[in-house]
């Protein structure tokens, strides 16, 4: 594939995808991102100024802008990652999630369809629309239930996961109805460098280092399946190149951990890498009121992607988490850029009622 349109390429996972595509392929990458609070071009590193990287500040809610993108760049594949991605924000304000995740996806599908219908022969056969989605569409998993497979029925719990589920359905419908050659991936929780510090792992690292409470929702027993972001980006490239058209592939970390355990592991790493003179970081852990509709457990059965495409995660949770903690300790400048007034306002909104500052 010569020209790949990546949406959301200034976000956490999108920037990892763009960095890999620039470093490891010959493709030209058209990076379309609205640069919301979660998007930052500095997350691209040297890829940002690479001659094969073209940035377009485009809001996918704007249909005309999306159509222009396809006309100007004539991509032969789309990797669609742009989304509102934070569950807690979707509880505070669901509208943006429907607008970007549902209507934005529909705009892309319509523009991609018109573009693809204009192709003939090999170009038409080669075109792919790859929709990047989440394991949260499958909903709440009981402690003894088998992990989510591609056959698990959808049962989203939050406005975020409902909007992602709706977008998955649209993508599948565009394949069934119009024949658009689509791929869908549903992945578990990612962690790693450049993750916006509203999400569990970076939030805990920064709060600990700054001596603030570590707010664990509920009893901390909720389980997530953690995957290092570079492993996810590699899986996405494999699916795009070799995945079977019309298929869904689940991607996971083979790494189920309770939230409290994750936070304690972050504390242990910090106790070694940057010890506090007076206390162990675990002292800052505080149990706070739960997230409404909080899913107890996510876990992924990745046997399809393993069998068909030979993918497996490379990074272990322990080594990946240590790298991640070290990255946040070393990248104050990036943190200063992303922790804007908007970030501080969000922290106030989400934690004001929850946390008693120590
Ligand atoms: P993120 O919030 O870090 O980045 C999202 C990016 O999309 C940002 O750069 C933002 O500017 C951009 N964006 C938001 N609204 C936009 C709009 N209207 N138009 C154009 N750009 C817009 O998200 P992430 O964690 O990198 O997630 C990327 C994708 O992967 C999302 O679709 C998410 O649902 C999915 N996903 C995330 C995880 C995870 O653990 N983070 C796991 C599985 C799937
Ligand atoms: O499963 C994939 C999903 O993972 C992605 O689709 C989402 O985009 C991504 O944000 C992530 O969703 P989660 O809600 O699982 O991630 P988050 O980091 O917000 O929370 C992880 C767990 O930690 C969750 O059970 C809630 C809990 N938590 C989170 C925060 C922010 C806390 O206990 N305290 C907190 O302050």
Tab-separated table of C-alpha atoms and ligand atoms in Angstrom:
chain	number	residue	atom	x	y	z
A	1	UNK	CA	0.000	0.000	0.000
A	2	UNK	CA	1.452	3.303	-1.073
A	3	UNK	CA	-0.803	5.953	0.479
A	4	UNK	CA	-2.393	5.219	3.827
A	5	UNK	CA	-4.864	7.635	5.385
A	6	UNK	CA	-4.613	7.369	9.189
A	7	UNK	CA	-7.305	9.188	11.171
A	8	UNK	CA	-6.460	10.134	14.764
A	9	UNK	CA	-2.736	9.896	14.034
A	10	UNK	CA	-1.871	12.536	16.637
A	11	UNK	CA	-3.422	10.485	19.449
A	12	UNK	CA	-1.915	7.776	21.617
A	13	UNK	CA	-2.343	4.684	19.408
A	14	UNK	CA	-2.565	6.568	16.095
A	15	UNK	CA	0.814	8.212	16.675
A	16	UNK	CA	2.373	4.785	17.359
A	17	UNK	CA	0.875	3.534	14.069
A	18	UNK	CA	2.212	6.548	12.147
A	19	UNK	CA	5.681	6.226	13.701
A	20	UNK	CA	5.817	2.532	12.728
A	21	UNK	CA	4.530	3.143	9.183
A	22	UNK	CA	7.161	5.831	8.608
A	23	UNK	CA	9.994	3.840	10.211
A	24	UNK	CA	9.216	0.396	8.853
A	25	UNK	CA	7.462	0.819	5.472
A	26	UNK	CA	7.772	2.921	2.299
A	27	UNK	CA	4.175	4.177	2.534
A	28	UNK	CA	3.163	7.815	2.424
A	29	UNK	CA	1.049	8.527	5.502
A	30	UNK	CA	-1.747	11.083	5.392
A	31	UNK	CA	-2.457	11.855	9.026
A	32	UNK	CA	-5.897	13.427	9.535
A	33	UNK	CA	-6.606	14.629	13.053
A	34	UNK	CA	-8.697	17.440	14.533
A	35	UNK	CA	-6.127	17.968	17.329
A	36	UNK	CA	-8.634	17.815	20.159
A	37	UNK	CA	-7.304	17.890	23.736
A	38	UNK	CA	-6.088	14.298	23.113
A	39	UNK	CA	-4.124	14.998	19.920
A	40	UNK	CA	-0.572	16.298	19.911
A	41	UNK	CA	1.789	16.421	16.930
A	42	UNK	CA	4.773	16.134	19.263
A	43	UNK	CA	3.749	12.521	19.865
A	44	UNK	CA	4.979	11.764	16.342
A	45	UNK	CA	8.651	12.376	17.134
A	46	UNK	CA	10.876	12.516	14.020
A	47	UNK	CA	8.035	11.059	11.864
A	48	UNK	CA	6.340	14.451	12.080
A	49	UNK	CA	8.819	16.086	9.686
A	50	UNK	CA	9.433	13.070	7.496
A	51	UNK	CA	8.826	13.745	3.765
A	52	UNK	CA	6.390	10.789	3.602
A	53	UNK	CA	4.246	12.240	6.419
A	54	UNK	CA	1.460	14.692	5.446
A	55	UNK	CA	-0.593	16.204	8.251
A	56	UNK	CA	-4.124	17.501	7.659
A	57	UNK	CA	-6.053	19.132	10.469
A	58	UNK	CA	-9.494	17.694	9.708
A	59	UNK	CA	-12.509	17.138	11.925
A	60	UNK	CA	-14.238	13.943	10.797
A	61	UNK	CA	-17.582	15.454	11.808
A	62	UNK	CA	-17.143	17.794	8.821
A	63	UNK	CA	-18.344	15.797	5.808
A	64	UNK	CA	-17.045	18.246	3.185
A	65	UNK	CA	-13.585	18.290	4.765
A	66	UNK	CA	-13.513	14.490	4.834
A	67	UNK	CA	-14.497	14.305	1.137
A	68	UNK	CA	-11.762	16.824	0.302
A	69	UNK	CA	-9.241	14.636	2.091
A	70	UNK	CA	-10.014	11.681	-0.201
A	71	UNK	CA	-9.985	13.885	-3.337
A	72	UNK	CA	-6.666	15.530	-2.479
A	73	UNK	CA	-4.750	12.449	-1.322
A	74	UNK	CA	-6.368	9.468	-3.092
A	75	UNK	CA	-5.449	6.934	-0.384
A	76	UNK	CA	-5.360	3.212	-1.141
A	77	UNK	CA	-6.130	2.312	2.470
A	78	UNK	CA	-7.732	3.931	5.517
A	79	UNK	CA	-6.851	3.145	9.124
A	80	UNK	CA	-9.580	4.806	11.170
A	81	UNK	CA	-8.563	5.561	14.759
A	82	UNK	CA	-9.967	9.063	15.349
A	83	UNK	CA	-12.416	8.917	18.241
A	84	UNK	CA	-13.417	10.326	21.559
A	85	UNK	CA	-11.860	7.595	23.691
A	86	UNK	CA	-12.271	8.234	27.425
A	87	UNK	CA	-15.119	6.402	29.197
A	88	UNK	CA	-15.366	8.889	32.085
A	89	UNK	CA	-15.703	11.822	29.670
A	90	UNK	CA	-18.476	9.939	27.839
A	91	UNK	CA	-20.384	9.728	31.117
A	92	UNK	CA	-20.025	13.489	31.670
A	93	UNK	CA	-20.837	14.452	28.074
A	94	UNK	CA	-22.016	11.753	25.655
A	95	UNK	CA	-22.908	14.029	22.700
A	96	UNK	CA	-19.347	14.446	21.409
A	97	UNK	CA	-18.998	10.651	21.423
A	98	UNK	CA	-21.998	10.158	19.171
A	99	UNK	CA	-20.914	13.023	16.894
A	100	UNK	CA	-17.319	11.895	16.397
A	101	UNK	CA	-17.516	8.140	16.831
A	102	UNK	CA	-20.794	7.527	15.005
A	103	UNK	CA	-21.411	10.437	12.620
A	104	UNK	CA	-17.680	10.910	12.000
A	105	UNK	CA	-17.349	7.239	11.056
A	106	UNK	CA	-20.344	7.486	8.763
A	107	UNK	CA	-18.778	10.496	7.023
A	108	UNK	CA	-15.595	8.512	6.466
A	109	UNK	CA	-17.491	5.469	5.215
A	110	UNK	CA	-19.433	7.526	2.678
A	111	UNK	CA	-16.340	9.353	1.446
A	112	UNK	CA	-14.384	6.082	1.283
A	113	UNK	CA	-17.181	4.385	-0.629
A	114	UNK	CA	-17.397	7.132	-3.266
A	115	UNK	CA	-13.600	7.066	-3.582
A	116	UNK	CA	-13.427	3.245	-3.839
A	117	UNK	CA	-16.274	3.090	-6.387
A	118	UNK	CA	-14.158	5.332	-8.615
A	119	UNK	CA	-11.352	2.745	-8.715
A	120	UNK	CA	-11.064	-0.069	-11.239
A	121	UNK	CA	-9.197	-3.372	-11.387
A	122	UNK	CA	-6.295	-3.961	-9.009
A	123	UNK	CA	-6.698	-0.622	-7.216
A	124	UNK	CA	-10.316	-1.474	-6.411
A	125	UNK	CA	-9.348	-4.958	-5.176
A	126	UNK	CA	-6.518	-3.619	-3.039
A	127	UNK	CA	-8.426	-0.857	-1.230
A	128	UNK	CA	-9.130	-1.413	2.496
A	129	UNK	CA	-11.102	0.469	5.166
A	130	UNK	CA	-9.741	-0.657	8.536
A	131	UNK	CA	-11.838	0.384	11.522
A	132	UNK	CA	-10.032	0.339	14.863
A	133	UNK	CA	-12.348	-0.514	17.731
A	134	UNK	CA	-12.402	-1.741	21.293
A	135	UNK	CA	-13.160	-4.825	23.378
A	136	UNK	CA	-15.578	-2.665	25.407
A	137	UNK	CA	-18.278	-3.281	22.763
A	138	UNK	CA	-18.678	-6.799	24.233
A	139	UNK	CA	-19.613	-5.381	27.645
A	140	UNK	CA	-19.225	-6.808	31.105
A	141	UNK	CA	-17.524	-10.215	31.480
A	142	UNK	CA	-18.186	-12.340	34.584
A	143	UNK	CA	-15.221	-13.778	36.507
A	144	UNK	CA	-15.674	-17.319	35.140
A	145	UNK	CA	-16.828	-16.518	31.618
A	146	UNK	CA	-14.548	-17.308	28.659
A	147	UNK	CA	-12.705	-14.345	27.090
A	148	UNK	CA	-14.366	-12.305	24.308
A	149	UNK	CA	-14.174	-13.988	20.908
A	150	UNK	CA	-15.248	-12.483	17.587
A	151	UNK	CA	-18.593	-14.296	18.083
A	152	UNK	CA	-19.367	-12.712	21.477
A	153	UNK	CA	-22.610	-10.671	21.201
A	154	UNK	CA	-22.323	-6.912	21.576
A	155	UNK	CA	-23.522	-5.510	24.941
A	156	UNK	CA	-21.871	-2.118	25.497
A	157	UNK	CA	-22.263	-0.474	28.925
A	158	UNK	CA	-21.047	3.127	28.567
A	159	UNK	CA	-21.860	5.934	26.135
A	160	UNK	CA	-18.294	5.498	24.813
A	161	UNK	CA	-18.615	1.758	24.168
A	162	UNK	CA	-22.141	2.185	22.770
A	163	UNK	CA	-20.842	4.759	20.287
A	164	UNK	CA	-17.976	2.449	19.272
A	165	UNK	CA	-20.425	-0.467	18.927
A	166	UNK	CA	-22.628	1.688	16.685
A	167	UNK	CA	-19.630	2.579	14.533
A	168	UNK	CA	-18.651	-1.108	14.222
A	169	UNK	CA	-22.187	-1.914	13.042
A	170	UNK	CA	-22.039	0.874	10.455
A	171	UNK	CA	-18.708	-0.382	9.119
A	172	UNK	CA	-20.019	-3.938	8.815
A	173	UNK	CA	-23.199	-2.666	7.123
A	174	UNK	CA	-21.169	-0.733	4.535
A	175	UNK	CA	-19.476	-4.038	3.674
A	176	UNK	CA	-22.679	-6.097	3.530
A	177	UNK	CA	-24.667	-3.474	1.622
A	178	UNK	CA	-22.142	-1.753	-0.636
A	179	UNK	CA	-19.299	-4.280	-0.697
A	180	UNK	CA	-16.795	-1.820	0.794
A	181	UNK	CA	-13.705	-3.912	1.652
A	182	UNK	CA	-13.540	-3.445	5.397
A	183	UNK	CA	-11.603	-4.866	8.334
A	184	UNK	CA	-12.472	-4.395	12.014
A	185	UNK	CA	-10.221	-4.902	15.011
A	186	UNK	CA	-11.379	-4.915	18.647
A	187	UNK	CA	-8.534	-4.427	21.077
A	188	UNK	CA	-8.110	-4.479	24.838
A	189	UNK	CA	-6.557	-1.756	27.058
A	190	UNK	CA	-3.357	-0.234	25.678
A	191	UNK	CA	-0.585	1.364	27.687
A	192	UNK	CA	2.776	2.898	26.814
A	193	UNK	CA	4.451	6.232	26.010
A	194	UNK	CA	2.375	9.243	24.838
A	195	UNK	CA	-0.887	8.084	26.471
A	196	UNK	CA	-2.902	11.099	27.579
A	197	UNK	CA	-2.614	11.307	31.378
A	198	UNK	CA	-6.352	11.003	32.057
A	199	UNK	CA	-6.117	7.202	31.616
A	200	UNK	CA	-5.315	4.880	34.526
A	201	UNK	CA	-1.600	4.141	34.125
A	202	UNK	CA	-0.197	7.592	33.209
A	203	UNK	CA	-2.529	9.256	35.714
A	204	UNK	CA	-1.209	7.054	38.508
A	205	UNK	CA	2.438	7.670	37.539
A	206	UNK	CA	2.014	11.449	37.521
A	207	UNK	CA	-0.123	11.647	40.656
A	208	UNK	CA	2.383	9.509	42.561
A	209	UNK	CA	5.399	11.543	41.493
A	210	UNK	CA	3.554	14.751	42.377
A	211	UNK	CA	2.467	13.406	45.799
A	212	UNK	CA	-1.266	13.312	45.022
A	213	UNK	CA	-3.810	10.594	45.809
A	214	UNK	CA	-3.999	7.530	43.571
A	215	UNK	CA	-7.779	7.300	43.032
A	216	UNK	CA	-8.804	3.658	42.560
A	217	UNK	CA	-12.478	3.352	41.564
A	218	UNK	CA	-14.663	1.039	43.670
A	219	UNK	CA	-12.758	-1.836	45.285
A	220	UNK	CA	-10.019	-2.003	42.621
A	221	UNK	CA	-11.044	-5.536	41.614
A	222	UNK	CA	-12.121	-4.614	38.055
A	223	UNK	CA	-9.977	-6.475	35.548
A	224	UNK	CA	-8.521	-5.225	32.280
A	225	UNK	CA	-6.383	-7.064	29.693
A	226	UNK	CA	-3.288	-4.899	29.087
A	227	UNK	CA	-1.369	-4.615	25.801
A	228	UNK	CA	1.723	-2.539	25.039
A	229	UNK	CA	0.845	0.040	22.379
A	230	UNK	CA	3.643	-0.934	19.954
A	231	UNK	CA	2.298	-4.513	19.925
A	232	UNK	CA	-1.149	-3.150	19.040
A	233	UNK	CA	0.271	-1.006	16.225
A	234	UNK	CA	2.080	-4.061	14.824
A	235	UNK	CA	-1.143	-6.093	14.960
A	236	UNK	CA	-3.017	-3.339	13.113
A	237	UNK	CA	-0.442	-3.310	10.310
A	238	UNK	CA	-0.654	-7.102	9.975
A	239	UNK	CA	-4.442	-7.013	9.773
A	240	UNK	CA	-4.353	-4.242	7.178
A	241	UNK	CA	-1.830	-6.113	5.027
A	242	UNK	CA	-3.059	-9.691	5.398
A	243	UNK	CA	-6.466	-9.710	7.116
A	244	UNK	CA	-9.396	-11.302	5.339
A	245	UNK	CA	-11.845	-8.720	3.943
A	246	UNK	CA	-15.038	-8.357	5.991
A	247	UNK	CA	-13.485	-9.984	9.062
A	248	UNK	CA	-13.152	-8.930	12.666
A	249	UNK	CA	-9.960	-9.655	14.592
A	250	UNK	CA	-9.775	-9.439	18.382
A	251	UNK	CA	-6.443	-8.207	19.763
A	252	UNK	CA	-5.427	-8.576	23.412
A	253	UNK	CA	-2.499	-8.649	25.760
A	254	UNK	CA	-2.968	-12.105	27.333
A	255	UNK	CA	-2.514	-10.121	30.511
A	256	UNK	CA	-5.500	-9.818	32.824
A	257	UNK	CA	-4.797	-7.692	35.871
A	258	UNK	CA	-7.025	-6.178	38.569
A	259	UNK	CA	-6.751	-2.370	38.692
A	260	UNK	CA	-5.430	-2.358	42.252
A	261	UNK	CA	-2.644	-4.757	41.222
A	262	UNK	CA	-1.749	-2.480	38.286
A	263	UNK	CA	-1.547	0.554	40.563
A	264	UNK	CA	0.539	-1.343	43.113
A	265	UNK	CA	2.926	-2.462	40.353
A	266	UNK	CA	3.307	1.155	39.185
A	267	UNK	CA	4.119	2.087	42.793
A	268	UNK	CA	6.726	-0.677	43.097
A	269	UNK	CA	8.467	0.460	39.911
A	270	UNK	CA	8.464	4.076	41.123
A	271	UNK	CA	9.814	3.012	44.524
A	272	UNK	CA	12.860	1.700	42.612
A	273	UNK	CA	13.236	4.291	39.834
A	274	UNK	CA	12.485	7.441	41.805
A	275	UNK	CA	12.081	6.646	45.512
A	276	UNK	CA	10.344	9.143	47.768
A	277	UNK	CA	12.548	9.932	50.778
A	278	UNK	CA	9.731	9.526	53.320
A	279	UNK	CA	7.279	6.893	52.126
A	280	UNK	CA	6.458	4.100	49.653
A	281	UNK	CA	4.078	5.319	46.917
A	282	UNK	CA	1.450	2.703	47.857
A	283	UNK	CA	0.605	4.995	50.777
A	284	UNK	CA	-1.111	7.362	48.310
A	285	UNK	CA	-3.675	4.774	47.115
A	286	UNK	CA	-7.239	5.850	47.895
A	287	UNK	CA	-10.462	3.952	47.109
A	288	UNK	CA	-12.944	6.431	45.628
A	289	UNK	CA	-16.569	6.299	44.396
A	290	UNK	CA	-16.949	3.962	41.434
A	291	UNK	CA	-17.472	4.772	37.754
A	292	UNK	CA	-21.198	4.338	36.959
A	293	UNK	CA	-21.809	1.215	34.841
A	294	UNK	CA	-18.228	0.089	35.498
A	295	UNK	CA	-17.576	-3.198	33.620
A	296	UNK	CA	-16.004	-5.756	35.944
A	297	UNK	CA	-13.796	-7.613	33.521
A	298	UNK	CA	-12.488	-7.570	29.958
A	299	UNK	CA	-10.429	-10.389	28.456
A	300	UNK	CA	-9.629	-11.219	24.850
A	301	UNK	CA	-9.422	-14.541	23.072
A	302	UNK	CA	-6.811	-13.718	20.417
A	303	UNK	CA	-6.712	-17.149	18.779
A	304	UNK	CA	-7.983	-15.901	15.375
A	305	UNK	CA	-5.277	-13.282	14.850
A	306	UNK	CA	-2.659	-15.678	16.251
A	307	UNK	CA	-3.711	-18.517	13.946
A	308	UNK	CA	-4.428	-16.582	10.745
A	309	UNK	CA	-1.783	-13.876	10.919
A	310	UNK	CA	0.830	-15.264	13.311
A	311	UNK	CA	0.560	-12.305	15.701
A	312	UNK	CA	1.417	-12.470	19.403
A	313	UNK	CA	2.347	-9.702	21.834
A	314	UNK	CA	6.109	-9.321	22.251
A	315	UNK	CA	6.315	-7.075	25.302
A	316	UNK	CA	5.658	-8.511	28.768
A	317	UNK	CA	3.536	-6.403	31.137
A	318	UNK	CA	6.392	-6.022	33.610
A	319	UNK	CA	8.975	-4.836	31.051
A	320	UNK	CA	6.431	-2.694	29.177
A	321	UNK	CA	5.259	-1.026	32.359
A	322	UNK	CA	8.799	-0.278	33.474
A	323	UNK	CA	9.582	1.295	30.066
A	324	UNK	CA	6.372	3.308	30.326
A	325	UNK	CA	7.088	4.616	33.824
A	326	UNK	CA	10.623	5.581	32.768
A	327	UNK	CA	9.234	7.371	29.686
A	328	UNK	CA	6.895	9.519	31.796
A	329	UNK	CA	9.739	10.357	34.177
A	330	UNK	CA	11.912	11.431	31.213
A	331	UNK	CA	9.371	13.443	29.185
A	332	UNK	CA	8.353	16.421	31.256
A	333	UNK	CA	8.210	18.690	28.198
A	334	UNK	CA	5.543	16.554	26.481
A	335	UNK	CA	3.600	16.426	29.746
A	336	UNK	CA	3.722	20.204	30.156
A	337	UNK	CA	2.332	20.584	26.616
A	338	UNK	CA	-0.626	18.240	27.100
A	339	UNK	CA	-1.600	19.240	30.629
A	340	UNK	CA	-3.342	22.419	29.559
A	341	UNK	CA	-6.101	24.378	31.282
A	342	UNK	CA	-8.587	21.998	29.663
A	343	UNK	CA	-6.805	19.080	31.343
A	344	UNK	CA	-6.907	20.750	34.734
A	345	UNK	CA	-10.621	21.469	34.276
A	346	UNK	CA	-11.249	17.803	33.474
A	347	UNK	CA	-9.347	16.660	36.571
A	348	UNK	CA	-11.500	18.985	38.637
A	349	UNK	CA	-14.729	17.670	37.050
A	350	UNK	CA	-13.893	13.967	37.409
A	351	UNK	CA	-12.156	13.903	40.792
A	352	UNK	CA	-13.643	16.824	42.742
A	353	UNK	CA	-16.355	14.578	44.237
A	354	UNK	CA	-14.114	11.573	44.599
A	355	UNK	CA	-10.772	12.405	46.114
A	356	UNK	CA	-9.823	13.760	49.508
A	357	UNK	CA	-6.403	15.287	48.829
A	358	UNK	CA	-3.697	13.983	51.195
B	1	LIG	P1	-6.785	9.161	21.920
B	1	LIG	O1	-7.913	9.821	22.638
B	1	LIG	O2	-5.423	9.166	22.517
B	1	LIG	O3	-6.629	9.809	20.463
B	1	LIG	C1	-7.736	10.102	19.654
B	1	LIG	C2	-7.279	11.004	18.520
B	1	LIG	O4	-8.413	11.273	17.689
B	1	LIG	C3	-6.723	12.348	18.985
B	1	LIG	O5	-5.525	12.649	18.297
B	1	LIG	C4	-7.828	13.331	18.631
B	1	LIG	O6	-7.333	14.629	18.312
B	1	LIG	C5	-8.472	12.653	17.425
B	1	LIG	N1	-9.868	13.057	17.253
B	1	LIG	C6	-10.852	13.078	18.204
B	1	LIG	N2	-11.993	13.553	17.670
B	1	LIG	C7	-11.732	13.806	16.362
B	1	LIG	C8	-12.515	14.309	15.276
B	1	LIG	N3	-13.807	14.672	15.437
B	1	LIG	N4	-11.933	14.431	14.057
B	1	LIG	C9	-10.629	14.075	13.885
B	1	LIG	N5	-9.840	13.652	14.863
B	1	LIG	C10	-10.389	13.491	16.094
B	1	LIG	O7	-7.280	7.688	21.610
B	1	LIG	P2	-6.444	6.330	21.549
B	1	LIG	O8	-6.360	5.758	22.888
B	1	LIG	O9	-5.221	6.546	20.731
B	1	LIG	O10	-7.480	5.436	20.712
B	1	LIG	C11	-7.435	5.416	19.286
B	1	LIG	C12	-8.514	4.489	18.770
B	1	LIG	O11	-8.308	3.179	19.284
B	1	LIG	C13	-9.923	4.891	19.203
B	1	LIG	O12	-10.788	4.636	18.112
B	1	LIG	C14	-10.245	3.968	20.374
B	1	LIG	O13	-11.627	3.727	20.446
B	1	LIG	C15	-9.479	2.730	19.966
B	1	LIG	N6	-8.994	1.893	21.092
B	1	LIG	C16	-8.296	2.421	22.144
B	1	LIG	C17	-7.801	1.586	23.149
B	1	LIG	C18	-7.004	2.128	24.318
B	1	LIG	O14	-6.716	1.373	25.250
B	1	LIG	N7	-6.583	3.376	24.319
B	1	LIG	C19	-8.037	0.207	23.073
B	1	LIG	C20	-8.767	-0.300	22.005
B	1	LIG	C21	-9.225	0.542	21.003
B	2	LIG	O1	-10.635	-1.781	26.773
B	2	LIG	C1	-10.223	-0.844	25.817
B	2	LIG	C2	-10.509	0.542	26.311
B	2	LIG	O2	-9.546	0.823	27.328
B	2	LIG	C3	-10.444	1.609	25.217
B	2	LIG	O3	-11.453	1.355	24.281
B	2	LIG	C4	-10.608	3.011	25.811
B	2	LIG	O4	-10.447	3.983	24.798
B	2	LIG	C5	-9.543	3.207	26.867
B	2	LIG	O5	-9.701	4.462	27.478
B	2	LIG	C6	-9.624	2.098	27.914
B	2	LIG	O6	-10.849	2.208	28.680
B	2	LIG	P1	-10.864	1.977	30.266
B	2	LIG	O7	-12.048	2.654	30.808
B	2	LIG	O8	-10.655	0.544	30.597
B	2	LIG	O9	-9.480	2.781	30.631
B	2	LIG	P2	-9.133	3.750	31.844
B	2	LIG	O10	-7.639	3.947	31.787
B	2	LIG	O11	-9.984	4.956	31.875
B	2	LIG	O12	-9.470	2.867	33.117
B	2	LIG	C7	-8.865	1.595	33.329
B	2	LIG	C8	-9.471	1.000	34.589
B	2	LIG	O13	-9.034	1.774	35.709
B	2	LIG	C9	-10.984	1.045	34.623
B	2	LIG	O14	-11.472	-0.141	35.255
B	2	LIG	C10	-11.316	2.262	35.472
B	2	LIG	C11	-10.135	2.333	36.421
B	2	LIG	N1	-9.745	3.707	36.858
B	2	LIG	C12	-9.544	4.656	35.906
B	2	LIG	C13	-9.183	5.944	36.261
B	2	LIG	C14	-8.983	7.011	35.205
B	2	LIG	C15	-9.550	3.983	38.203
B	2	LIG	O15	-9.687	3.091	39.079
B	2	LIG	N2	-9.179	5.247	38.568
B	2	LIG	C16	-9.010	6.255	37.654
B	2	LIG	O16	-8.709	7.413	38.063
